[in-house]
Coordinates of C-alpha atoms in Angstrom, one line a residue:
M242 CA 60.5 44.1 -9.4
Q243 CA 62.6 46.5 -11.5
V244 CA 63.5 49.8 -9.9
S245 CA 65.2 53.0 -11.1
K246 CA 68.9 53.6 -10.9
S247 CA 68.3 56.6 -8.7
F248 CA 66.4 54.4 -6.2
K249 CA 69.2 51.9 -6.2
R250 CA 71.9 54.5 -5.5
V251 CA 70.1 55.9 -2.5
I252 CA 69.5 52.4 -1.0
F253 CA 73.1 51.3 -1.6
L254 CA 74.4 54.5 0.0
E255 CA 72.1 54.2 3.0
L256 CA 73.3 50.6 3.5
A257 CA 77.0 51.0 2.8
I258 CA 77.8 54.2 4.7
P259 CA 76.7 53.1 8.2
I260 CA 78.2 49.6 7.6
A261 CA 81.5 51.3 6.8
L262 CA 81.2 53.3 10.0
L263 CA 80.8 50.0 11.9
L264 CA 84.6 49.8 11.6
L265 CA 84.7 52.6 14.2
G266 CA 81.7 51.4 16.2
I267 CA 82.8 47.8 16.5
Y268 CA 86.5 48.8 17.2
H269 CA 85.5 51.0 20.1
G270 CA 83.1 48.3 21.4
L271 CA 86.1 46.0 21.7
M272 CA 88.2 48.7 23.3
Q273 CA 85.6 49.2 26.0
T274 CA 85.9 45.6 27.1
I275 CA 89.7 45.8 27.1
Y276 CA 89.8 49.1 29.1
R277 CA 87.3 47.6 31.6
S278 CA 89.2 44.3 32.0
G279 CA 92.3 46.2 33.2
A280 CA 94.4 45.0 30.2
I281 CA 94.8 48.8 29.5
Q282 CA 95.4 50.9 32.6
Q283 CA 95.3 54.3 31.0
T284 CA 92.7 56.8 29.8
S285 CA 93.3 56.8 26.1
V286 CA 94.8 54.8 23.2
A287 CA 95.7 56.3 19.8
K288 CA 94.7 59.8 21.0
L289 CA 91.1 58.6 21.5
D290 CA 90.1 58.4 25.2
Y291 CA 87.8 56.0 26.8
Y292 CA 84.7 58.3 26.9
Q293 CA 85.3 59.4 23.3
G294 CA 85.2 55.7 22.3
L295 CA 82.2 55.0 24.4
T296 CA 80.3 57.9 22.7
L297 CA 81.4 56.8 19.2
H298 CA 80.4 53.2 19.9
G299 CA 76.9 54.2 21.1
V300 CA 76.1 56.9 18.6
I301 CA 77.3 55.0 15.5
N302 CA 75.8 51.7 16.4
A303 CA 72.6 52.8 18.1
I304 CA 71.6 55.9 16.2
V305 CA 73.4 56.2 12.9
L306 CA 73.3 52.5 11.8
T307 CA 69.7 52.0 12.9
T308 CA 68.3 55.2 11.5
F309 CA 69.9 54.8 8.0
F310 CA 68.8 51.1 7.8
A311 CA 65.2 51.9 9.0
V312 CA 64.9 54.5 6.3
A313 CA 66.4 52.2 3.6
L314 CA 64.2 49.2 4.6
G315 CA 61.2 51.5 4.6
H316 CA 61.9 52.6 1.1
V317 CA 62.3 49.0 0.0
T318 CA 59.2 47.8 1.8
M319 CA 56.9 50.5 0.6
T320 CA 58.1 50.2 -3.0
Y321 CA 57.9 46.5 -3.1
Y322 CA 54.4 46.1 -1.6
L323 CA 52.8 49.2 -3.0
K324 CA 54.5 48.8 -6.4
K325 CA 55.5 52.5 -6.6
E326 CA 58.7 54.2 -5.8
P327 CA 58.9 57.1 -3.3
N328 CA 59.5 60.7 -4.4
K329 CA 63.1 60.8 -5.6
K330 CA 63.8 64.4 -4.5
L331 CA 62.7 63.6 -0.9
M332 CA 64.7 60.4 -0.9
W333 CA 67.9 62.3 -1.8
L334 CA 67.0 65.2 0.5
S335 CA 66.6 62.8 3.4
F336 CA 69.9 61.1 2.6
W337 CA 71.9 64.3 2.5
F338 CA 70.3 65.6 5.7
M339 CA 71.3 62.4 7.5
L340 CA 74.7 62.2 5.9
I341 CA 75.6 65.8 6.7
G342 CA 74.3 65.4 10.3
T343 CA 76.4 62.2 10.7
V344 CA 79.6 64.0 9.5
M345 CA 78.9 66.9 11.9
A346 CA 78.4 64.6 14.9
A347 CA 81.3 62.4 13.9
W348 CA 83.7 65.4 13.7
A349 CA 82.6 66.6 17.2
M350 CA 83.1 63.1 18.7
I351 CA 86.5 62.4 17.0
A352 CA 87.8 65.9 17.9
G353 CA 87.0 65.2 21.5
K354 CA 84.4 67.9 21.7
A355 CA 81.4 65.6 22.3
S356 CA 82.3 62.9 24.8
V357 CA 78.7 63.0 26.2
L358 CA 77.9 59.3 25.6
Y359 CA 74.9 57.9 23.7
T360 CA 72.6 59.4 26.4
F361 CA 73.6 62.9 25.5
Y362 CA 71.6 64.9 28.0
P363 CA 73.1 67.5 30.4
P364 CA 75.0 68.3 32.6
L365 CA 77.6 66.9 30.1
K366 CA 78.0 69.4 27.3
A367 CA 78.9 68.8 23.7
H368 CA 80.0 71.1 20.8
P369 CA 77.0 72.7 19.0
L370 CA 77.8 70.7 15.8
F371 CA 77.2 67.5 17.7
Y372 CA 73.7 68.6 18.6
L373 CA 73.0 70.1 15.2
G374 CA 74.2 66.9 13.6
T375 CA 71.9 64.7 15.6
A376 CA 69.0 67.1 14.8
L377 CA 69.8 66.8 11.0
I378 CA 69.8 63.0 11.3
I379 CA 66.4 63.0 12.9
V380 CA 64.8 65.6 10.6
G381 CA 66.3 63.8 7.6
S382 CA 64.5 60.6 8.7
W383 CA 61.1 62.4 8.8
F384 CA 60.9 63.2 5.1
P385 CA 60.5 59.6 4.0
F386 CA 57.7 59.1 6.6
F387 CA 55.7 61.9 5.2
D388 CA 56.1 60.6 1.7
W389 CA 55.3 57.0 2.6
S390 CA 52.1 58.3 4.3
R391 CA 51.1 60.0 1.1
M392 CA 51.8 56.8 -0.9
Y393 CA 49.8 54.7 1.6
M394 CA 46.8 56.9 1.6
K395 CA 46.8 57.0 -2.2
W396 CA 47.0 53.2 -2.3
K397 CA 44.2 52.9 0.3
K398 CA 41.8 55.0 -1.7
V399 CA 42.2 52.5 -4.6
N400 CA 42.1 49.5 -2.3
P401 CA 39.7 50.4 0.5
T402 CA 38.7 46.8 1.4
T403 CA 42.1 45.2 0.9
K404 CA 44.2 44.3 4.0
T405 CA 47.2 46.6 4.3
P406 CA 50.3 44.4 3.8
L407 CA 51.8 43.5 7.2
A408 CA 55.2 44.9 6.3
V409 CA 53.7 48.3 5.2
L410 CA 51.7 48.4 8.4
G411 CA 54.8 47.7 10.5
T412 CA 56.8 50.4 8.6
L413 CA 54.2 53.1 9.1
I414 CA 53.7 52.1 12.8
N415 CA 57.4 52.2 13.4
F416 CA 57.8 55.7 11.9
I417 CA 54.7 57.0 13.7
I418 CA 56.5 56.0 17.0
W419 CA 59.7 57.5 15.7
F420 CA 58.2 60.8 14.6
T421 CA 56.3 61.2 17.9
C422 CA 59.2 60.4 20.2
T423 CA 61.7 62.5 18.2
L424 CA 59.6 65.6 18.6
A425 CA 60.7 65.6 22.3
V426 CA 64.4 65.2 21.6
A427 CA 64.2 67.7 18.8
Y428 CA 62.8 70.3 21.3
E429 CA 65.5 69.3 23.8
V430 CA 68.3 69.7 21.2
L431 CA 67.1 72.8 19.4
V432 CA 65.6 74.8 22.3
L433 CA 67.6 73.7 25.3
L434 CA 71.0 72.2 24.3
I435 CA 72.2 74.2 21.3
P436 CA 71.6 77.7 22.9
W437 CA 73.3 76.4 26.1
S438 CA 76.2 74.8 24.2
M439 CA 76.7 78.0 22.2
G440 CA 76.7 80.1 25.4
W441 CA 73.5 82.0 24.6
T442 CA 72.0 80.7 27.8
K443 CA 74.0 80.2 31.0
T444 CA 71.9 77.4 32.5
V445 CA 69.7 74.5 31.4
N446 CA 67.0 72.6 33.1
V447 CA 68.8 69.3 33.5
N448 CA 65.7 67.4 34.8
L449 CA 63.5 68.6 31.9
A450 CA 66.2 67.8 29.4
R451 CA 66.7 64.3 30.9
T452 CA 62.9 63.7 30.8
L453 CA 62.6 64.8 27.2
F454 CA 65.6 62.6 26.3
W455 CA 64.0 59.5 27.8
F456 CA 60.7 60.3 26.1
F457 CA 62.7 59.6 23.0
G458 CA 65.4 57.3 24.5
H459 CA 63.3 54.2 25.3
A460 CA 60.9 54.5 22.3
L461 CA 64.1 54.5 20.3
V462 CA 64.6 50.9 21.4
Y463 CA 61.4 50.0 19.6
F464 CA 62.4 52.0 16.5
W465 CA 65.4 49.6 16.5
L466 CA 63.3 46.6 17.1
L467 CA 60.3 47.0 14.8
P468 CA 62.3 46.6 11.5
A469 CA 63.5 43.3 13.0
Y470 CA 59.9 42.4 13.9
I471 CA 58.8 43.2 10.3
M472 CA 61.5 40.9 9.0
F473 CA 60.6 38.2 11.5
Y474 CA 56.9 38.2 10.6
T475 CA 57.2 38.7 6.8
V476 CA 60.5 37.1 5.8
L477 CA 61.7 34.5 8.4
P478 CA 58.9 31.9 8.0
K479 CA 59.5 32.0 4.2
V480 CA 63.3 31.4 4.4
A481 CA 62.7 28.8 7.1
G482 CA 60.6 26.9 4.5
G483 CA 57.2 27.4 6.0
K484 CA 54.4 30.0 6.6
L485 CA 53.6 32.7 9.2
Y486 CA 51.3 31.1 11.7
S487 CA 48.9 34.0 12.0
D488 CA 48.7 37.3 10.1
L489 CA 46.4 38.8 12.7
A490 CA 48.8 38.1 15.5
G491 CA 51.4 40.2 13.8
R492 CA 48.9 43.1 13.4
V493 CA 47.9 42.9 17.1
A494 CA 51.5 43.0 18.2
L495 CA 52.5 45.9 16.0
F496 CA 49.5 48.1 17.1
L497 CA 50.2 47.3 20.7
F498 CA 53.7 48.6 20.2
L499 CA 52.2 51.8 18.9
L500 CA 50.3 52.2 22.3
F501 CA 53.0 51.2 24.7
S502 CA 56.4 52.1 23.2
I503 CA 56.5 55.8 24.2
P504 CA 54.9 56.3 27.6
V505 CA 57.5 54.2 29.5
G506 CA 60.6 56.6 29.5
V507 CA 60.4 57.4 33.2
H508 CA 61.4 53.9 34.1
H509 CA 64.9 55.1 33.3
Q510 CA 64.4 57.8 36.0
Y511 CA 63.3 55.7 38.9
S512 CA 66.0 57.3 41.0
D513 CA 65.2 60.8 39.9
P514 CA 63.8 62.7 42.9
T515 CA 62.1 65.3 40.8
I516 CA 59.5 62.8 39.6
T517 CA 56.8 61.5 42.0
Q518 CA 56.3 57.8 42.8
G519 CA 52.8 57.8 41.2
V520 CA 54.2 58.8 37.8
K521 CA 57.0 56.2 38.1
F522 CA 54.4 53.5 39.0
F523 CA 52.3 54.3 35.9
H524 CA 55.4 54.2 33.6
G525 CA 56.5 50.9 35.2
L526 CA 53.0 49.4 34.7
I527 CA 53.1 50.3 30.9
T528 CA 56.6 48.9 30.7
Y529 CA 55.2 45.5 31.7
G530 CA 52.5 46.0 29.1
V531 CA 55.0 46.4 26.3
A532 CA 56.1 42.9 27.0
I533 CA 52.8 41.6 25.7
P534 CA 53.4 42.1 22.0
S535 CA 56.8 40.5 22.5
F536 CA 55.2 37.4 24.0
I537 CA 52.7 37.3 21.1
T538 CA 55.6 37.4 18.7
A539 CA 57.5 34.7 20.5
F540 CA 54.6 32.2 20.4
T541 CA 53.7 33.1 16.8
L542 CA 57.2 32.8 15.5
A543 CA 57.8 29.5 17.4
A544 CA 54.6 28.1 15.8
S545 CA 55.8 29.3 12.4
L546 CA 59.2 27.7 12.7
E547 CA 57.7 24.4 14.0
Y548 CA 55.4 24.4 10.9
A549 CA 58.4 24.9 8.7
G550 CA 60.4 22.2 10.4
R551 CA 57.6 19.7 10.1
K552 CA 56.9 20.7 6.5
N553 CA 60.6 19.9 5.9
G554 CA 60.0 16.3 7.2
A555 CA 60.6 16.6 10.9
K556 CA 59.3 14.0 13.4
G557 CA 59.0 13.8 17.1
L558 CA 58.4 16.6 19.7
F559 CA 61.5 18.7 18.9
G560 CA 62.6 17.2 15.6
W561 CA 61.4 20.3 13.8
M562 CA 64.4 22.2 15.2
V563 CA 66.8 20.0 13.3
K564 CA 65.0 20.4 10.0
L565 CA 65.4 24.2 9.9
P566 CA 68.0 25.6 7.4
W567 CA 70.7 26.5 10.0
F568 CA 73.6 26.5 7.5
N569 CA 71.9 26.8 4.1
E570 CA 73.9 29.3 2.0
D571 CA 71.0 30.2 -0.2
K572 CA 68.8 31.0 2.9
F573 CA 71.5 32.7 4.9
L574 CA 69.0 35.2 6.2
F575 CA 67.7 32.4 8.5
S576 CA 71.0 32.2 10.3
Y577 CA 71.0 36.0 11.0
F578 CA 67.3 36.0 12.1
I579 CA 67.4 32.9 14.3
G580 CA 70.7 34.1 15.9
G581 CA 68.9 37.4 16.8
L582 CA 65.9 35.6 18.2
I583 CA 68.1 33.4 20.4
L584 CA 69.7 36.5 21.9
F585 CA 66.3 38.3 22.2
I586 CA 65.0 35.6 24.6
F587 CA 67.6 36.6 27.1
G588 CA 67.3 40.3 26.3
G589 CA 63.5 40.2 26.9
V590 CA 63.7 38.4 30.2
T591 CA 66.4 40.7 31.6
G592 CA 64.3 43.7 30.3
I593 CA 61.4 42.6 32.5
V594 CA 63.8 42.7 35.5
N595 CA 64.7 46.3 34.6
A596 CA 61.0 47.3 34.6
S597 CA 60.7 46.4 38.3
Y598 CA 60.9 49.5 40.6
S599 CA 62.7 47.7 43.4
L600 CA 65.0 45.5 41.2
N601 CA 65.9 48.4 39.0
S602 CA 67.3 50.3 41.9
V603 CA 69.8 47.4 42.4
I604 CA 71.0 47.0 38.9
H605 CA 70.4 50.3 37.0
N606 CA 73.8 51.9 37.2
T607 CA 75.7 48.6 37.0
A608 CA 77.1 46.5 34.2
W609 CA 73.9 44.6 34.2
M610 CA 72.3 47.3 32.0
P611 CA 74.7 47.0 29.0
G612 CA 74.6 43.3 29.5
H613 CA 70.8 43.5 28.9
F614 CA 70.5 46.0 26.1
H615 CA 73.3 44.5 24.1
M616 CA 71.2 41.3 23.8
T617 CA 68.5 43.4 22.1
V618 CA 70.4 46.1 20.2
A619 CA 73.3 43.8 19.3
G620 CA 71.0 40.8 19.0
P621 CA 67.9 40.8 16.8
V622 CA 68.5 44.5 15.8
F623 CA 72.1 44.2 14.7
L624 CA 71.9 40.8 13.2
G625 CA 68.7 41.7 11.4
I626 CA 70.2 44.9 10.0
V627 CA 73.4 43.4 8.7
G628 CA 71.8 40.3 7.4
M629 CA 69.1 42.1 5.5
S630 CA 71.5 44.8 4.3
L631 CA 73.6 42.1 2.6
Y632 CA 70.5 40.5 1.1
I633 CA 69.1 43.7 -0.3
Y634 CA 72.4 44.8 -1.8
S635 CA 73.1 41.4 -3.3
K636 CA 69.6 41.2 -5.0
M637 CA 69.4 44.8 -6.1
S638 CA 73.0 44.8 -7.5
G639 CA 72.8 41.4 -9.1
K640 CA 76.0 40.3 -7.4
K641 CA 76.6 37.0 -5.6
I642 CA 77.5 36.9 -1.9
F643 CA 81.3 36.9 -1.3
W644 CA 82.4 33.9 0.7
P645 CA 78.9 32.4 1.3
K646 CA 79.9 29.5 3.6
L647 CA 81.6 31.9 6.0
N648 CA 78.5 34.2 5.8
T649 CA 76.2 31.5 7.3
I650 CA 78.7 30.9 10.2
I651 CA 79.1 34.6 11.2
P652 CA 75.8 35.0 13.1
Y653 CA 76.4 32.0 15.3
L654 CA 79.9 33.2 16.1
W655 CA 78.4 36.6 17.0
V656 CA 75.8 34.8 19.2
I657 CA 78.5 32.9 21.1
G658 CA 80.5 36.1 21.7
M659 CA 77.4 38.0 22.7
L660 CA 76.3 35.4 25.3
I661 CA 79.8 35.3 26.8
F662 CA 80.0 39.1 26.9
S663 CA 76.5 39.6 28.3
F664 CA 76.9 36.9 30.9
G665 CA 80.1 38.6 32.1
M666 CA 78.5 42.0 32.2
S667 CA 75.3 40.8 33.9
W668 CA 77.2 38.7 36.5
G669 CA 79.5 41.7 37.2
G670 CA 76.5 44.0 37.5
L671 CA 75.0 41.7 40.2
R672 CA 78.3 42.0 42.0
G673 CA 78.2 45.8 41.9
E674 CA 80.4 46.4 38.9
P675 CA 79.6 49.9 37.5
R676 CA 78.7 50.6 33.9
R677 CA 80.3 53.3 31.7
T678 CA 83.3 53.5 34.0
N679 CA 86.9 52.9 32.8
L680 CA 87.7 50.2 35.4
G681 CA 91.3 49.7 34.2
T682 CA 92.5 52.9 35.9
T683 CA 91.1 52.0 39.3
Y684 CA 89.0 48.9 40.2
L685 CA 90.8 46.6 37.8
N686 CA 94.2 48.0 38.4
P687 CA 96.1 45.8 40.9
D688 CA 98.2 48.8 41.9
S689 CA 95.1 50.8 43.0
E690 CA 93.8 50.7 46.5
L691 CA 90.3 50.4 44.9
F692 CA 91.2 47.1 43.2
R693 CA 88.3 44.6 43.1
S694 CA 89.6 41.1 42.5
D695 CA 86.1 39.7 42.3
W696 CA 85.5 41.7 39.1
V697 CA 88.4 40.1 37.3
P698 CA 86.5 37.0 36.0
T699 CA 83.5 39.0 35.0
T700 CA 85.4 41.6 33.0
L701 CA 87.6 38.9 31.4
L702 CA 84.5 37.1 30.2
A703 CA 83.2 40.4 28.8
M704 CA 86.5 41.0 27.0
L705 CA 86.5 37.4 25.6
G706 CA 83.0 37.9 24.3
G707 CA 84.1 41.3 22.8
I708 CA 87.0 39.7 21.0
I709 CA 84.7 37.0 19.5
M710 CA 82.2 39.6 18.4
F711 CA 84.8 41.9 16.9
T712 CA 86.1 39.0 14.9
A713 CA 82.6 38.2 13.6
G714 CA 82.0 41.8 12.8
M715 CA 85.2 42.2 10.8
M716 CA 84.3 39.0 8.9
Y717 CA 81.0 40.5 8.0
I718 CA 82.5 43.8 6.8
I719 CA 84.9 41.8 4.6
I720 CA 81.9 39.9 3.1
F721 CA 79.7 42.9 2.6
F722 CA 82.4 45.0 0.9
G723 CA 83.7 41.9 -0.9
T724 CA 80.2 41.5 -2.4
I725 CA 80.3 45.2 -3.4
L726 CA 83.6 44.6 -5.3
R727 CA 82.4 41.5 -7.1
K728 CA 81.3 41.7 -10.7
K729 CA 77.6 41.7 -11.5
S730 CA 76.5 38.2 -12.5
Q731 CA 72.7 38.7 -13.1
E732 CA 70.1 41.4 -13.4
G733 CA 69.6 43.4 -10.3
I734 CA 66.0 43.4 -9.0
L735 CA 64.1 44.3 -5.9
E736 CA 63.0 41.1 -4.4
I737 CA 61.8 40.2 -0.9
P738 CA 61.0 36.6 0.2
V739 CA 57.4 37.1 1.4
S740 CA 55.8 34.6 3.8
E741 CA 52.3 33.4 3.2
A742 CA 50.1 33.1 6.3
Y743 CA 48.9 29.7 7.6
H744 CA 46.0 31.5 9.2
D745 CA 45.3 34.3 6.8
E746 CA 42.4 35.9 8.8
K747 CA 39.9 38.1 7.1
R748 CA 40.4 41.8 7.3
V749 CA 39.5 43.2 10.7
P750 CA 38.8 46.9 10.3
L751 CA 40.2 47.7 13.8
F752 CA 43.5 46.2 12.9
D753 CA 43.7 47.9 9.5
K754 CA 43.0 51.5 10.5
F755 CA 45.5 53.9 12.1
K756 CA 43.2 56.6 13.5
P757 CA 41.8 54.9 16.6
W758 CA 45.2 53.6 17.6
I759 CA 46.9 57.0 17.1
V760 CA 44.2 58.7 19.2
T761 CA 44.6 56.1 22.0
M762 CA 48.4 56.5 21.8
I763 CA 48.1 60.3 22.3
I764 CA 45.8 59.9 25.3
I765 CA 48.1 57.4 27.0
I766 CA 51.1 59.6 26.3
L767 CA 49.4 62.7 27.8
L768 CA 48.4 60.7 30.9
A769 CA 51.9 59.5 31.3
Y770 CA 53.9 62.7 30.6
I771 CA 51.8 65.7 31.6
P772 CA 52.3 64.8 35.3
A773 CA 56.0 64.0 34.7
L774 CA 56.6 67.3 32.9
L775 CA 54.8 69.2 35.7
N776 CA 57.0 67.4 38.2
V777 CA 60.3 68.3 36.6
N778 CA 59.3 72.0 36.1
K779 CA 58.0 72.3 39.6
N780 CA 60.9 70.4 41.3
S781 CA 63.9 71.9 39.5
G782 CA 65.9 75.0 40.3
P783 CA 66.1 77.2 43.5
G784 CA 62.5 76.4 44.5
S785 CA 63.0 72.6 44.5
P786 CA 62.2 70.8 47.8
R787 CA 65.2 69.6 49.7
Y788 CA 66.2 65.9 49.6
N789 CA 68.1 63.6 51.9
I790 CA 70.7 61.7 50.0
D791 CA 69.5 58.4 51.6
N792 CA 65.8 59.0 50.8
P793 CA 64.2 59.9 47.5
L794 CA 61.2 61.6 49.2
P795 CA 61.4 65.4 49.8
I796 CA 62.5 66.1 53.4
E797 CA 59.2 67.9 54.0
A798 CA 57.2 64.9 52.9
S799 CA 59.2 62.4 54.8
K800 CA 58.8 64.0 58.2

């Protein structure tokens, strides 16, 4: 499909800018593992301290990269399937909002005025430009959603009985989740944090701000994941040489994410005494529910890949695995996607552990947590983003991939590094190793009375994994920008390898309409969050019930 030059420019910028910023994000990821191993026994390197680096690593990789890519992929998907380009003015307005917001937030972090970590809720306070920058990134990402909704409704009027393309369905579901959850963090930033940061208000309701953040913070995980799911369902079976096992299974999974992605945030607040046990139980229950679409996806993709392997001539029970295009340069997307899926197996299993009220209390503030979420964010999310970014740029620019053989190896090198890193972090977490902490100045410093020799092997494993991932990341950046610098060799077109469905079920109206699902989503959110918000407003401030440090129940209730 031919697209306009203006469309190409926006997409190229939305792909290239965050990948350029990965230089900072990946570098500081490596530095975290070095600090924590005790190899560096100081608070800063090159005038950037540990917590500055930790904030830069989290914000660039988890917010900037993912948001820019989700918008770019959404533009590409909606254009390709609906055969109409989005509104150019809104595309550029969205881009400039996100870019200006990124520059503002980056300045505050690099200047040392916003070392508030990726979870930027109080009592840590950042410079106002950090909060304003994050708000602009979020608002900038809303404009395309409104335009895509207009495009879809116009298309649906012309095609009322045609099934909505699965990728279009997934894109709109993802941004419905995103728009809904970011309303809470936008309120937190604009109403609570900016006035507090600028000195207009002396205090801030920390519990309310934290609850609003996690309304957004865990749904953000699915905003990261759903672009990967869209690619797994609609692209992976094709590049594997087969078909998607079931189109309907993908629709069921995507709509279930719409229901369960948002009302789970309180499971990050199991230790928060301002929220009652009943609210925590309800959120924990829904957290288990959100595993259902992931299990559906696991079985559907496994069947799709088996079909591809057998179609490629495989025999025997597991012979289909050998017949997949593991190192095929022309189908390099397969290596990025399958690497992400391998990591997601471990990420999903450890995520179920985190959902447990009792187990979570053991591991929540330990290294187990980054060990878990790196296998999701830095697994299917990261590998899907960088693989598809390279594919989209190459096709739309008409330039061949720079160093194609190395390109197919990078994802597997990344997987090896991630497994080593996450094993070290998870093992250390089970031994009580804290997360976020600069261990090199205390627990991993042999000269300190707090030295923990049993954390030496776990942090060394994490550092080894970090070095391998850093190497793979730098190789990718060389390939991506090497491709940009190559000469155009063919006509640039918008092309997506679209998978046919093995079971292409007839249109089921329930799974082709948004209204009943959105209404149900709103009801579940209200049931989950009205009690939570009542709790944090009632149990915050001077009138809060007193607590014993060893018991999360109010003293009055525990008598």
